[in-house]
mmCIF file of C-alpha atoms and ligand atoms in Angstrom:
data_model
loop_
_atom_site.group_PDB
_atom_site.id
_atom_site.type_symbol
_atom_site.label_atom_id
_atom_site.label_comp_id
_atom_site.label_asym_id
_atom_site.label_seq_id
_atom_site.Cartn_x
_atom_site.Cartn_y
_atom_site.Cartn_z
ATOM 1 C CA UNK L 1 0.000 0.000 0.000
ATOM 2 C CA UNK L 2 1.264 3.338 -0.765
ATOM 3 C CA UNK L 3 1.511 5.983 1.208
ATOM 4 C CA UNK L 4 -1.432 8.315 1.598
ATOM 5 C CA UNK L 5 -1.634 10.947 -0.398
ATOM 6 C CA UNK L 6 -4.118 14.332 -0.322
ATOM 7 C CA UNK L 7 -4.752 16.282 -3.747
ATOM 8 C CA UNK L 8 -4.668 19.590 -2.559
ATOM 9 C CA UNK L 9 -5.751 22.792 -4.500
ATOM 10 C CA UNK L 10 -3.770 25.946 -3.540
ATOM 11 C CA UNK L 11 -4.569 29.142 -4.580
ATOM 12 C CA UNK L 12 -2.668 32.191 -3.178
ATOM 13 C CA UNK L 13 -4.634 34.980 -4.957
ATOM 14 C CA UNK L 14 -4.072 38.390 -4.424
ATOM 15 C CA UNK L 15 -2.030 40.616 -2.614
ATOM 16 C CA UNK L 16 -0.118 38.880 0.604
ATOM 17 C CA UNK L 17 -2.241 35.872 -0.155
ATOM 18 C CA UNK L 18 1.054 33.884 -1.822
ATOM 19 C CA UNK L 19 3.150 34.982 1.174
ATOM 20 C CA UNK L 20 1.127 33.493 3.540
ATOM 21 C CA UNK L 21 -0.175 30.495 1.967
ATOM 22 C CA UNK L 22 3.707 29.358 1.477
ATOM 23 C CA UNK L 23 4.321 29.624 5.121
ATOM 24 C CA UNK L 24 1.376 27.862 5.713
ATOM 25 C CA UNK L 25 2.370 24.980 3.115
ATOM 26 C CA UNK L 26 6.051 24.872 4.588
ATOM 27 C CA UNK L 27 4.725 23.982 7.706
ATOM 28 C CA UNK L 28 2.257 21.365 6.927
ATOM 29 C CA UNK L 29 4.380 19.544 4.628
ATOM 30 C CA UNK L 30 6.736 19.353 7.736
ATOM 31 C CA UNK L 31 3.581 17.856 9.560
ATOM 32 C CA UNK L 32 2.955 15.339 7.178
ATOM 33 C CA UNK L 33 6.341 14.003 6.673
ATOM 34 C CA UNK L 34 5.731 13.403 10.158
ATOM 35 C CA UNK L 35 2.906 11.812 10.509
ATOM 36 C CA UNK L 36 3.119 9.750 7.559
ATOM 37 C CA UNK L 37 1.369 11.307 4.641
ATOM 38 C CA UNK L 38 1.666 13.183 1.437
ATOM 39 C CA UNK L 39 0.286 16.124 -0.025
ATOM 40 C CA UNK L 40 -0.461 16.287 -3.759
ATOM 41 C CA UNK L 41 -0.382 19.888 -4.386
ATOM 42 C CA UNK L 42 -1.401 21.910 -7.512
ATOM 43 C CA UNK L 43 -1.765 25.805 -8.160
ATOM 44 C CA UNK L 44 -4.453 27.338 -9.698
ATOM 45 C CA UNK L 45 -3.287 31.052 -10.462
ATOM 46 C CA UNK L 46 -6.827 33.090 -9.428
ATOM 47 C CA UNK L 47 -7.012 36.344 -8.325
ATOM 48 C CA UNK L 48 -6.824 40.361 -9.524
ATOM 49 C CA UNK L 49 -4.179 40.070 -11.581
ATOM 50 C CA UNK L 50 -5.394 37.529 -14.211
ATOM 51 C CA UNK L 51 -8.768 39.144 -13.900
ATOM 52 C CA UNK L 52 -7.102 41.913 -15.379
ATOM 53 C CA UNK L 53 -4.985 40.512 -17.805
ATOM 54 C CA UNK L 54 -7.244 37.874 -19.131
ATOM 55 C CA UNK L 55 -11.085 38.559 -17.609
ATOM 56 C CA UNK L 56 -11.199 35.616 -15.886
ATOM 57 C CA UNK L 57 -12.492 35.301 -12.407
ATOM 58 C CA UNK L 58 -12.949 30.950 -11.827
ATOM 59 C CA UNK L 59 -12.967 29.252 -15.268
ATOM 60 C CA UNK L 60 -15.144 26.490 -15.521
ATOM 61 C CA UNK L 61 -12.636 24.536 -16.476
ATOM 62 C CA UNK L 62 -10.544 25.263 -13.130
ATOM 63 C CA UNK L 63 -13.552 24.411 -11.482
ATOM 64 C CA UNK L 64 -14.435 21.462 -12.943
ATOM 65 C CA UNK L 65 -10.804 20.349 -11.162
ATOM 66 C CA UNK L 66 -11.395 21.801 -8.045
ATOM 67 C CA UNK L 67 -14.203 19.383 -7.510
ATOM 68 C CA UNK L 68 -11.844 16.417 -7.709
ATOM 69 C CA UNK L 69 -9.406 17.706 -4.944
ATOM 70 C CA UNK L 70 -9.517 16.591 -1.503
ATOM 71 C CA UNK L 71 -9.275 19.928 -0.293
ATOM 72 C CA UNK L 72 -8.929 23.657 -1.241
ATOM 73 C CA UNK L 73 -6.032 26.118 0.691
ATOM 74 C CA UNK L 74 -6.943 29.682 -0.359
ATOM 75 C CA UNK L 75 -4.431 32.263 0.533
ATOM 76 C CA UNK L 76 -6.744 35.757 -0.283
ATOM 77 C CA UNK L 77 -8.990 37.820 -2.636
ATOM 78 C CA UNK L 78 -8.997 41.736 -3.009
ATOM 79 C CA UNK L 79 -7.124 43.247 -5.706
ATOM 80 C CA UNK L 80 -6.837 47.142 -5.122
ATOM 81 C CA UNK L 81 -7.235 47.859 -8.984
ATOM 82 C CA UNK L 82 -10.381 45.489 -9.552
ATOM 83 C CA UNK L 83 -13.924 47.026 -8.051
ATOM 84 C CA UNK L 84 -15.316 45.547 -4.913
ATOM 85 C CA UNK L 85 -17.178 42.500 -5.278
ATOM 86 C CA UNK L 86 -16.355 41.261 -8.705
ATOM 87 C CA UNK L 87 -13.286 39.267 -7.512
ATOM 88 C CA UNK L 88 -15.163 38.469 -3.943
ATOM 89 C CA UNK L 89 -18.149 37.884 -5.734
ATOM 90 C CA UNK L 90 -16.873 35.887 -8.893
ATOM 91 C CA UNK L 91 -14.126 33.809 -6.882
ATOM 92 C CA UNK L 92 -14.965 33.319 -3.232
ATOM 93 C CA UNK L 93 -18.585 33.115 -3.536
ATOM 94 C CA UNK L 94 -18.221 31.294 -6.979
ATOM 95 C CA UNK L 95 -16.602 28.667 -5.068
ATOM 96 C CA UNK L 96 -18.354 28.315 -1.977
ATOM 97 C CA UNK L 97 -21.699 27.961 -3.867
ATOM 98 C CA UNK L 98 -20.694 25.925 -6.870
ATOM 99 C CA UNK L 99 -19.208 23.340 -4.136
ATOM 100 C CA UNK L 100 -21.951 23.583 -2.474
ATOM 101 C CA UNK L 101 -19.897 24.771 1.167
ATOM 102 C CA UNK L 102 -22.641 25.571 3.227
ATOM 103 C CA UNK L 103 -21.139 25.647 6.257
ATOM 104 C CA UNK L 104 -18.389 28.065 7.503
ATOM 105 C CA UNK L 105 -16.505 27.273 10.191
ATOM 106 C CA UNK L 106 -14.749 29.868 12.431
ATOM 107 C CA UNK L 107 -13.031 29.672 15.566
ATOM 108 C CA UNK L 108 -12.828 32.229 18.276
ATOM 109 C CA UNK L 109 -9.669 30.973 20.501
ATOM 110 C CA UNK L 110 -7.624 33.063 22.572
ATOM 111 C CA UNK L 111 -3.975 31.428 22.082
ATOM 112 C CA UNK L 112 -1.397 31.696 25.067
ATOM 113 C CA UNK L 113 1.057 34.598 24.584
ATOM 114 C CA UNK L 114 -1.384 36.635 22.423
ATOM 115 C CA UNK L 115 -3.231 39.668 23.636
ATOM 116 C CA UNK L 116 -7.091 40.132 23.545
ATOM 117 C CA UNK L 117 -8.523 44.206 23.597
ATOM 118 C CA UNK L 118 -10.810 42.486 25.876
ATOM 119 C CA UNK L 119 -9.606 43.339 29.269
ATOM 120 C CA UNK L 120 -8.925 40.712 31.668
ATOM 121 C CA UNK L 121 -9.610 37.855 29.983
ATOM 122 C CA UNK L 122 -7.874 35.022 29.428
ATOM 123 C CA UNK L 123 -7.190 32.421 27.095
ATOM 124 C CA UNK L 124 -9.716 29.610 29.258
ATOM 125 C CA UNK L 125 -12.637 32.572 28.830
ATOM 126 C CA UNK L 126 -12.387 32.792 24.841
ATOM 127 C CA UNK L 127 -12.809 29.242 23.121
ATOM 128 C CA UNK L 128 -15.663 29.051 21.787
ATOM 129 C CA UNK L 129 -16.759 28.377 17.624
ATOM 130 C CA UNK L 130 -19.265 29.953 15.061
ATOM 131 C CA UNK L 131 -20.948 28.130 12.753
ATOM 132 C CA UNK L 132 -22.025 30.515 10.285
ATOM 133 C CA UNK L 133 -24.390 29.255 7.498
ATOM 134 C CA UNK L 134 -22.552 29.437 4.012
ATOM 135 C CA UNK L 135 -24.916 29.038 1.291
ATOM 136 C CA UNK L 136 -28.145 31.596 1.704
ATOM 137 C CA UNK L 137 -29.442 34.078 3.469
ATOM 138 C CA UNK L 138 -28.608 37.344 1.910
ATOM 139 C CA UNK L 139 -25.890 35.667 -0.107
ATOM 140 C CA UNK L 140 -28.102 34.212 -2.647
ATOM 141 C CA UNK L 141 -27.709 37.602 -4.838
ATOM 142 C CA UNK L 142 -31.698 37.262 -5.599
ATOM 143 C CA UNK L 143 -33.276 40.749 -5.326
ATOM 144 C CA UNK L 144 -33.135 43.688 -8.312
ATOM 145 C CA UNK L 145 -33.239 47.397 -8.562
ATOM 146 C CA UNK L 146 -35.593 49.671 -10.402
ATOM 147 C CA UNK L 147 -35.148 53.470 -11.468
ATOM 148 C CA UNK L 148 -31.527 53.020 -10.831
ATOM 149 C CA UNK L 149 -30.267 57.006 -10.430
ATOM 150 C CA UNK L 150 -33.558 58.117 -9.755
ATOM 151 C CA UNK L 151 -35.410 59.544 -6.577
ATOM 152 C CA UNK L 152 -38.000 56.648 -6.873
ATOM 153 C CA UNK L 153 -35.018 53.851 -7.509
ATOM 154 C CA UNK L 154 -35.985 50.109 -5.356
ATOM 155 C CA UNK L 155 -33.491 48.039 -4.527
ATOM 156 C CA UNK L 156 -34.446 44.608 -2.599
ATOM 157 C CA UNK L 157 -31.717 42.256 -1.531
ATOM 158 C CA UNK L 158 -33.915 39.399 -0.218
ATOM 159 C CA UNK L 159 -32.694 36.963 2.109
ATOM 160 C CA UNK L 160 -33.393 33.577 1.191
ATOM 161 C CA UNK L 161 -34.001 30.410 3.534
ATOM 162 C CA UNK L 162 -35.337 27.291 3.031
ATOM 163 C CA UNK L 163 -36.346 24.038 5.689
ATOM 164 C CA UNK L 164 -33.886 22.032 4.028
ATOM 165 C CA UNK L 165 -30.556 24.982 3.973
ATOM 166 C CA UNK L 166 -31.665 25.963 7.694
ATOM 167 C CA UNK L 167 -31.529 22.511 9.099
ATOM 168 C CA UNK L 168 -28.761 21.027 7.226
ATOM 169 C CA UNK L 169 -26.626 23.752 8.404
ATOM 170 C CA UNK L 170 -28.352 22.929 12.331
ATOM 171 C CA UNK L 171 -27.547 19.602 11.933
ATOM 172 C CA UNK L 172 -23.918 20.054 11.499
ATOM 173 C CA UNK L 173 -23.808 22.823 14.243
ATOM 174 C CA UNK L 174 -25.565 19.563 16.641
ATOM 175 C CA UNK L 175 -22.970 17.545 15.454
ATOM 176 C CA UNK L 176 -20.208 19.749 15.606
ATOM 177 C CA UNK L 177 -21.384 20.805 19.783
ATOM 178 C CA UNK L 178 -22.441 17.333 20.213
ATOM 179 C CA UNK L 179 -18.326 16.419 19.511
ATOM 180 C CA UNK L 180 -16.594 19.019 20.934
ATOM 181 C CA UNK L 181 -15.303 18.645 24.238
ATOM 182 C CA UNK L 182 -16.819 21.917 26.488
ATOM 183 C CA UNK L 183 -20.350 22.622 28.092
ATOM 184 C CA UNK L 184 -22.528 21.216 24.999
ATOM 185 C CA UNK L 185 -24.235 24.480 24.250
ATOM 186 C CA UNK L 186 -25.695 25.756 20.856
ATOM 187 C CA UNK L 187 -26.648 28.713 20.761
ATOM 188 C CA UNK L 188 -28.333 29.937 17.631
ATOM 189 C CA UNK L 189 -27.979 33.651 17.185
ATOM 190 C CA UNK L 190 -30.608 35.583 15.503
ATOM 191 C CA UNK L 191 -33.176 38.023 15.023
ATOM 192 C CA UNK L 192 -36.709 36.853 16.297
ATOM 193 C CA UNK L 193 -37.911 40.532 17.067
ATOM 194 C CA UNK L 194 -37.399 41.957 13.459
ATOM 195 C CA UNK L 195 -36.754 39.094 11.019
ATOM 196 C CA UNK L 196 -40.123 37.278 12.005
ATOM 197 C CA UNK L 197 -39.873 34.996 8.874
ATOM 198 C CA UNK L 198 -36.566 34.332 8.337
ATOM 199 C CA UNK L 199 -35.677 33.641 12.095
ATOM 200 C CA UNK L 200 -38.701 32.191 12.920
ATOM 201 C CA UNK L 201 -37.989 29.576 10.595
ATOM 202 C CA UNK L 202 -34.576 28.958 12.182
ATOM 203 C CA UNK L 203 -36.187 28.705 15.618
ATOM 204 C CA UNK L 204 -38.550 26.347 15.327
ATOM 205 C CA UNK L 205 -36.366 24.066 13.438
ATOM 206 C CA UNK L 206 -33.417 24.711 15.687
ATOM 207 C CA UNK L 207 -35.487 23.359 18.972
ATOM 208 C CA UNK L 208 -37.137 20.558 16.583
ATOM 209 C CA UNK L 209 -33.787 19.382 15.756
ATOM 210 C CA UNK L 210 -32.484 20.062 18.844
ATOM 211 C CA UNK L 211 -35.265 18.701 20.651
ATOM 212 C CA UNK L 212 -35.962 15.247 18.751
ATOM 213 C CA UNK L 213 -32.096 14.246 17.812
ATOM 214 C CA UNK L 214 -29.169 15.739 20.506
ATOM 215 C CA UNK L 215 -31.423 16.026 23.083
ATOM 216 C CA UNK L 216 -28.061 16.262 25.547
ATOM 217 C CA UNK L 217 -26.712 19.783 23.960
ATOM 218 C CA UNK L 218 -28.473 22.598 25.882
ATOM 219 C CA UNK L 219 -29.951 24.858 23.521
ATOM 220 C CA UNK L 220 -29.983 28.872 23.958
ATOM 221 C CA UNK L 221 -30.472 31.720 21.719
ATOM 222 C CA UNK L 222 -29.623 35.403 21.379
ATOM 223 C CA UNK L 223 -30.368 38.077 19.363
ATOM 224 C CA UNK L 224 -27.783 39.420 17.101
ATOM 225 C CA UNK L 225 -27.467 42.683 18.436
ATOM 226 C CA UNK L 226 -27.410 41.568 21.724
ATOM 227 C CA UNK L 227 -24.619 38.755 20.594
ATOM 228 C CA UNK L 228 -22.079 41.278 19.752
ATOM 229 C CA UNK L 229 -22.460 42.913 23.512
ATOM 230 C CA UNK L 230 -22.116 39.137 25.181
ATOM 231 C CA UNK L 231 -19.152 38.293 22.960
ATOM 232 C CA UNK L 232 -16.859 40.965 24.191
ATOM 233 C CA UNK L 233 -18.363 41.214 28.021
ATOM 234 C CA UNK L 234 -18.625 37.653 28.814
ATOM 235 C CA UNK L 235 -17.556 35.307 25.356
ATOM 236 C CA UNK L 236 -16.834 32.900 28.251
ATOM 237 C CA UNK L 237 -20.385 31.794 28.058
ATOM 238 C CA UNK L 238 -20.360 30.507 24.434
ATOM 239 C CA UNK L 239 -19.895 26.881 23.274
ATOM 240 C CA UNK L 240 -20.840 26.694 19.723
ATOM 241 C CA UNK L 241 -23.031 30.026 18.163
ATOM 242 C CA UNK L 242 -25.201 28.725 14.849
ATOM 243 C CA UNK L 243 -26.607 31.905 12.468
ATOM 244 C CA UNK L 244 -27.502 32.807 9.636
ATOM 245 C CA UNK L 245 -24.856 34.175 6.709
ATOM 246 C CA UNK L 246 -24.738 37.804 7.168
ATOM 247 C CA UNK L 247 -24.303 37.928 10.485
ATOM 248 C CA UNK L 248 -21.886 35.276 10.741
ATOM 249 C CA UNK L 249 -20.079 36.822 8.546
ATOM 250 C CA UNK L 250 -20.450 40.135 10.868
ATOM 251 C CA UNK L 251 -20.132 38.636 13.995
ATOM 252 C CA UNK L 252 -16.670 36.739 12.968
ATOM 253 C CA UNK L 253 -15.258 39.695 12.246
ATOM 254 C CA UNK L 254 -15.833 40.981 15.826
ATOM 255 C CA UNK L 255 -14.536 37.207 16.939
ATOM 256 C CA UNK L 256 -11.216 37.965 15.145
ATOM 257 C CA UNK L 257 -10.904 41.085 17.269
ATOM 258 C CA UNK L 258 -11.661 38.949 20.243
ATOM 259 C CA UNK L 259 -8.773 36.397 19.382
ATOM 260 C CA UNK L 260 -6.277 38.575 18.744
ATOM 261 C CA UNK L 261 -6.940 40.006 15.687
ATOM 262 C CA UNK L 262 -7.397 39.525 11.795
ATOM 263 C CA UNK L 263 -3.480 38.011 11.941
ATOM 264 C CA UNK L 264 -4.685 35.216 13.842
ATOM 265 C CA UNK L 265 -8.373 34.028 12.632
ATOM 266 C CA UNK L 266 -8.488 31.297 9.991
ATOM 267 C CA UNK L 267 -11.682 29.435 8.609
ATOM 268 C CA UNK L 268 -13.016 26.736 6.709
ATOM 269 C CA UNK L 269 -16.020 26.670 4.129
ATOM 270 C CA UNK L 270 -17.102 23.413 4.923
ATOM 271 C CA UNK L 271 -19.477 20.819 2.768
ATOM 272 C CA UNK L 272 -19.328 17.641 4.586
ATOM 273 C CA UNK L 273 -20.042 15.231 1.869
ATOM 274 C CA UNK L 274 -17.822 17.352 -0.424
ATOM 275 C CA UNK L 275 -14.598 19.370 -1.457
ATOM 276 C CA UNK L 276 -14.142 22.127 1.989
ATOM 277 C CA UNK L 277 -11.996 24.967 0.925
ATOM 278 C CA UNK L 278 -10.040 26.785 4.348
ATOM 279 C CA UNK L 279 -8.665 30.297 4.465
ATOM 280 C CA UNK L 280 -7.387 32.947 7.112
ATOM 281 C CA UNK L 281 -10.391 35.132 7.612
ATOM 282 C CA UNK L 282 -8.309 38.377 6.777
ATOM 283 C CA UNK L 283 -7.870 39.716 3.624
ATOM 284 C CA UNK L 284 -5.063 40.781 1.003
ATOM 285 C CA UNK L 285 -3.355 43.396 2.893
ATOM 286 C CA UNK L 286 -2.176 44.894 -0.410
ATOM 287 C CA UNK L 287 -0.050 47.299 1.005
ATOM 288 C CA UNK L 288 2.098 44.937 2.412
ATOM 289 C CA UNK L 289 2.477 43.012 -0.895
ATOM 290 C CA UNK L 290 5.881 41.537 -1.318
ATOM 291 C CA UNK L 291 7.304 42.672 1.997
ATOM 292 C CA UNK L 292 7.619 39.929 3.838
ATOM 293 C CA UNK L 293 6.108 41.177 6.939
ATOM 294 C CA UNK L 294 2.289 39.871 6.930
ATOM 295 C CA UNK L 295 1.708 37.319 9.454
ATOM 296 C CA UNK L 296 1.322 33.623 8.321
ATOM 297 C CA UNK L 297 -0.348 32.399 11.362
ATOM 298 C CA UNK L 298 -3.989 32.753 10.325
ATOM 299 C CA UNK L 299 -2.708 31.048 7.057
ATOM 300 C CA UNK L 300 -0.901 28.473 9.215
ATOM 301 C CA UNK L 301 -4.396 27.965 11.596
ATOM 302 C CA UNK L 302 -6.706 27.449 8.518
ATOM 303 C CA UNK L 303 -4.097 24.668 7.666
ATOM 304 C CA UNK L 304 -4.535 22.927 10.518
ATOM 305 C CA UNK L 305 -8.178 23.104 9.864
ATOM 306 C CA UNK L 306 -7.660 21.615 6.656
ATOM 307 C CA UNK L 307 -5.599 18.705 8.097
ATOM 308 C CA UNK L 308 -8.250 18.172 11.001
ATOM 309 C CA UNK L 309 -11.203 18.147 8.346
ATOM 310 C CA UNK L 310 -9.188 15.454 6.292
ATOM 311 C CA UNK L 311 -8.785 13.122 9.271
ATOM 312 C CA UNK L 312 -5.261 13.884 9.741
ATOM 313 C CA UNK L 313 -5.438 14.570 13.617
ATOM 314 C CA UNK L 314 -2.233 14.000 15.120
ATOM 315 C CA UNK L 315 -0.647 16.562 12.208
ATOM 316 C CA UNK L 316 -3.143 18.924 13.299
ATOM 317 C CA UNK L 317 -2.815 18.809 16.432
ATOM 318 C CA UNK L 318 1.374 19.108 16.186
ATOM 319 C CA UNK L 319 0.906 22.096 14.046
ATOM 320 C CA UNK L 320 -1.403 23.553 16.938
ATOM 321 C CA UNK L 321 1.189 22.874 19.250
ATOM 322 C CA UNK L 322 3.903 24.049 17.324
ATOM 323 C CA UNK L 323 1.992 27.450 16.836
ATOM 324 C CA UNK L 324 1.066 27.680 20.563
ATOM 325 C CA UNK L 325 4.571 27.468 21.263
ATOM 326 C CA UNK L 326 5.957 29.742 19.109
ATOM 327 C CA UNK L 327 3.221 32.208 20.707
ATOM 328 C CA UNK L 328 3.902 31.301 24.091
ATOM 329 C CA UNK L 329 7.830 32.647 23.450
ATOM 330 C CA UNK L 330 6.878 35.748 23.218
ATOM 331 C CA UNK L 331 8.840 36.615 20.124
ATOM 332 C CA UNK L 332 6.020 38.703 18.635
ATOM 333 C CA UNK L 333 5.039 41.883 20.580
ATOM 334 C CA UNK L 334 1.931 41.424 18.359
ATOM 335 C CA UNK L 335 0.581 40.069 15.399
ATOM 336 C CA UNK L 336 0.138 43.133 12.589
ATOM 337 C CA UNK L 337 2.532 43.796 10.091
ATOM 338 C CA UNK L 338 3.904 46.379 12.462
ATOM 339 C CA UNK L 339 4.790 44.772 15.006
ATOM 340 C CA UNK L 340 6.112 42.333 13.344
ATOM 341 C CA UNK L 341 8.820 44.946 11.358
ATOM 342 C CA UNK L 342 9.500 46.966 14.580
ATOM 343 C CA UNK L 343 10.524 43.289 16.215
ATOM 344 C CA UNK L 344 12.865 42.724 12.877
ATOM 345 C CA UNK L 345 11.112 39.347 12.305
ATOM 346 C CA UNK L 346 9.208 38.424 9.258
ATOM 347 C CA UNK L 347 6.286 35.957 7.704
ATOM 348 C CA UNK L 348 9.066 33.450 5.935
ATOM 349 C CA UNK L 349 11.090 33.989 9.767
ATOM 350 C CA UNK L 350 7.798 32.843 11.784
ATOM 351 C CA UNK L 351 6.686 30.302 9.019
ATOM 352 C CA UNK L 352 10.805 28.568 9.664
ATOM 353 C CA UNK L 353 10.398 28.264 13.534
ATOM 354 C CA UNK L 354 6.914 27.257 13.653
ATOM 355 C CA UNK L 355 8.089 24.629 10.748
ATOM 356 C CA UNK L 356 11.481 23.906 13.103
ATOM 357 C CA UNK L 357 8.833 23.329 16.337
ATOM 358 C CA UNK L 358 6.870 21.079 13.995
ATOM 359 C CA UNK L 359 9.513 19.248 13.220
ATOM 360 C CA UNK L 360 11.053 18.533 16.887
ATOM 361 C CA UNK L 361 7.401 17.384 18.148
HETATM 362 C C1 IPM V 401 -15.661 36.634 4.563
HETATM 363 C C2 IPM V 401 -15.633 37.800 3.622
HETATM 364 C C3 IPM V 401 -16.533 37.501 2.427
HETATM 365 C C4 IPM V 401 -17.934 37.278 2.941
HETATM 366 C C5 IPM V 401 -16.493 38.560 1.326
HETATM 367 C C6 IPM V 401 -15.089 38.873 0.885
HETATM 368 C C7 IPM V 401 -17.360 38.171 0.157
HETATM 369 O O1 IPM V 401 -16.003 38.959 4.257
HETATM 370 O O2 IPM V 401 -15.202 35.551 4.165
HETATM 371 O O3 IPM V 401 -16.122 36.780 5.687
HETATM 372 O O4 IPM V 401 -18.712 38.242 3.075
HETATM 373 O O5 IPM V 401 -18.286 36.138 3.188
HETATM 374 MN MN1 MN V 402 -16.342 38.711 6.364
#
């Protein structure tokens, strides 16, 4: 029997995507040697740049390939020159929706050795994972305008859920509380007092779910508003958080902050019976292009996502390690681009001696 071997599609995209995504790469192939596996990497070249040289945002062709991977490693999208939301838009979403990744996964840890805005808390208080639903909601792009320009124009974005989108993304967030090793609690985040359709809908199925199929995972809920208030008073009291696309996608930004910061936050675009794709939450940083000073971690995180999702747990949890201890040594004041010039380190510098921890596990 040979030895096992992922196909991997990597695609740095734009800006200080490449950087980071190498880093990331160095370290995990350090990981697998050892632990035993392989990684069968190939590059797709996506991003601004051939937007603007060629048009292209994902081919169909390129797509058509992704499907076959085992996973996807995506570095970043935003090119400076290109207008918001085409590349976002025709890339990111393109992907998540053609492969059908309806479930975005994003943790909210507070690592040893990093510092949290949040005062006096500590890394046992912020632990806790959102489960942000990938596939609807206000993401759809359904909706038009009318009398664009004038003083009568309509525009309707219309946020789209169905029985079978809301509870296959509960059913995951069960699962996903049901495994993980803390208090067992779901909480689905919403907004029952406003959104009395779309929420309501969420709701009912949440406690049917709930109710009929994990009945040991204590179920709460929260309003959205009222979610981002909890999160930085007391984010000791979440478990798991379940919601809706938009404001996951909000409320993970505020869970970077909580963690550290955009330099640390990494996430995966999961569909369970499919191809996931995984990615640090922050974006292309293109002033820092080429300088090799963006931090890698996030890059290095949403790796060890990738290798968890595959099965590979022992690499995952050595890259975890490796990263906690390089954290722990207090080599980084902090984790912007800043911080990391003024301490005369650099992303291929912390990418090495995470790799060189990696390898002496
Ligand atoms: C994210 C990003 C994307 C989103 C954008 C770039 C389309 O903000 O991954 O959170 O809104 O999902
Ligand atoms: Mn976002």
């Amino acid at each position: 029997m040979g030895i096992k071997t992922y196909k991997i599609a990597l695609i740095g995209g734009d800006g200080t995507g490449p950087e980071v995504l190498h880093e990331a790469i160095k370290v995990i192939e350090v990981a697998a040697r050892q632990c035993g596996f392989k990684l069968n990497t190939t590059h797709y070249d996506l991003g601004g740049n051939r937007y603007l040289k060629t048009g292209d945002l994902v081919p169909d062709s390129i797509l058509e390939e992704l499907r076959k991977q085992d996973a996807i490693f995506l570095g970043a999208i935003g090119h400076p020159d290109v207008k918001p939301g085409i590349l976002e838009k025709g890339i990111l979403l393109r992907t998540r929706f053609e492969l059908d990744q309806y479930i975005n996964l994003r943790p909210v840890k507070l690592y040893p050795g990093v510092k949290t805005p949040i005062k006096d808390k500590e890394p046992n208080q912020i632990d806790f994972v959102v489960v942000r639903e990938n596939s609807a909601g206000l993401y759809t792009g359904i909706g038009g305008v009318s009398g664009k320009g004038t003083p009568q124009e309509v525009a309707i974005q219309s946020m789209v859920y169905t029985r079978h989108t809301v509870e296959r993304c509960l059913k995951y967030a069960f699962e996903y509380t049901q495994k993980r090793n803390k208090e067992k609690t779901l909480t689905l985040c919403g907004k029952t007092n406003v959104l009395t359709y779309v929420y309501d809908l969420w709701e009912r199925a949440f406690h049917e779910i709930g109710g009929h199929n994990f009945p040991e995972v204590k179920r709460e809920y929260a309003h959205v508003d009222a979610i981002t208030m909890w999160m930085v008073k007391n984010p000791e009291w979440f478990d798991v958080i379940v919601t809706g696309n938009m404001f996951g996608d909000i409320i993970t930004d505020l869970g970077a902050m909580v963690q550290g910061g955009m330099g640390i936050a990494a996430g995966g675009n999961l569909n369970p019976e499919g191809v996931s794709m995984f990615e640090p939450i922050g974006g292309s940083a293109p002033k820092y292009t080429g300088m090799n000073v963006i931090n890698p971690l996030a890059c290095i995180f949403a790796g060890q996502m990738m290798l968890d999702h595959l099965g590979e747990i022992e690499a995952s949890v050595l890259i975890e390690k490796a990263c906690v201890s390089f954290l722990e040594s207090g080599v980084l004041p902090g984790l912007s681009a800043k911080a990391i010039q003024e301490a005369g380190m650099s992303t291929s510098k912390i990418g090495d001696m995470i790799a060189d921890r990696a390898a002496c596990q």
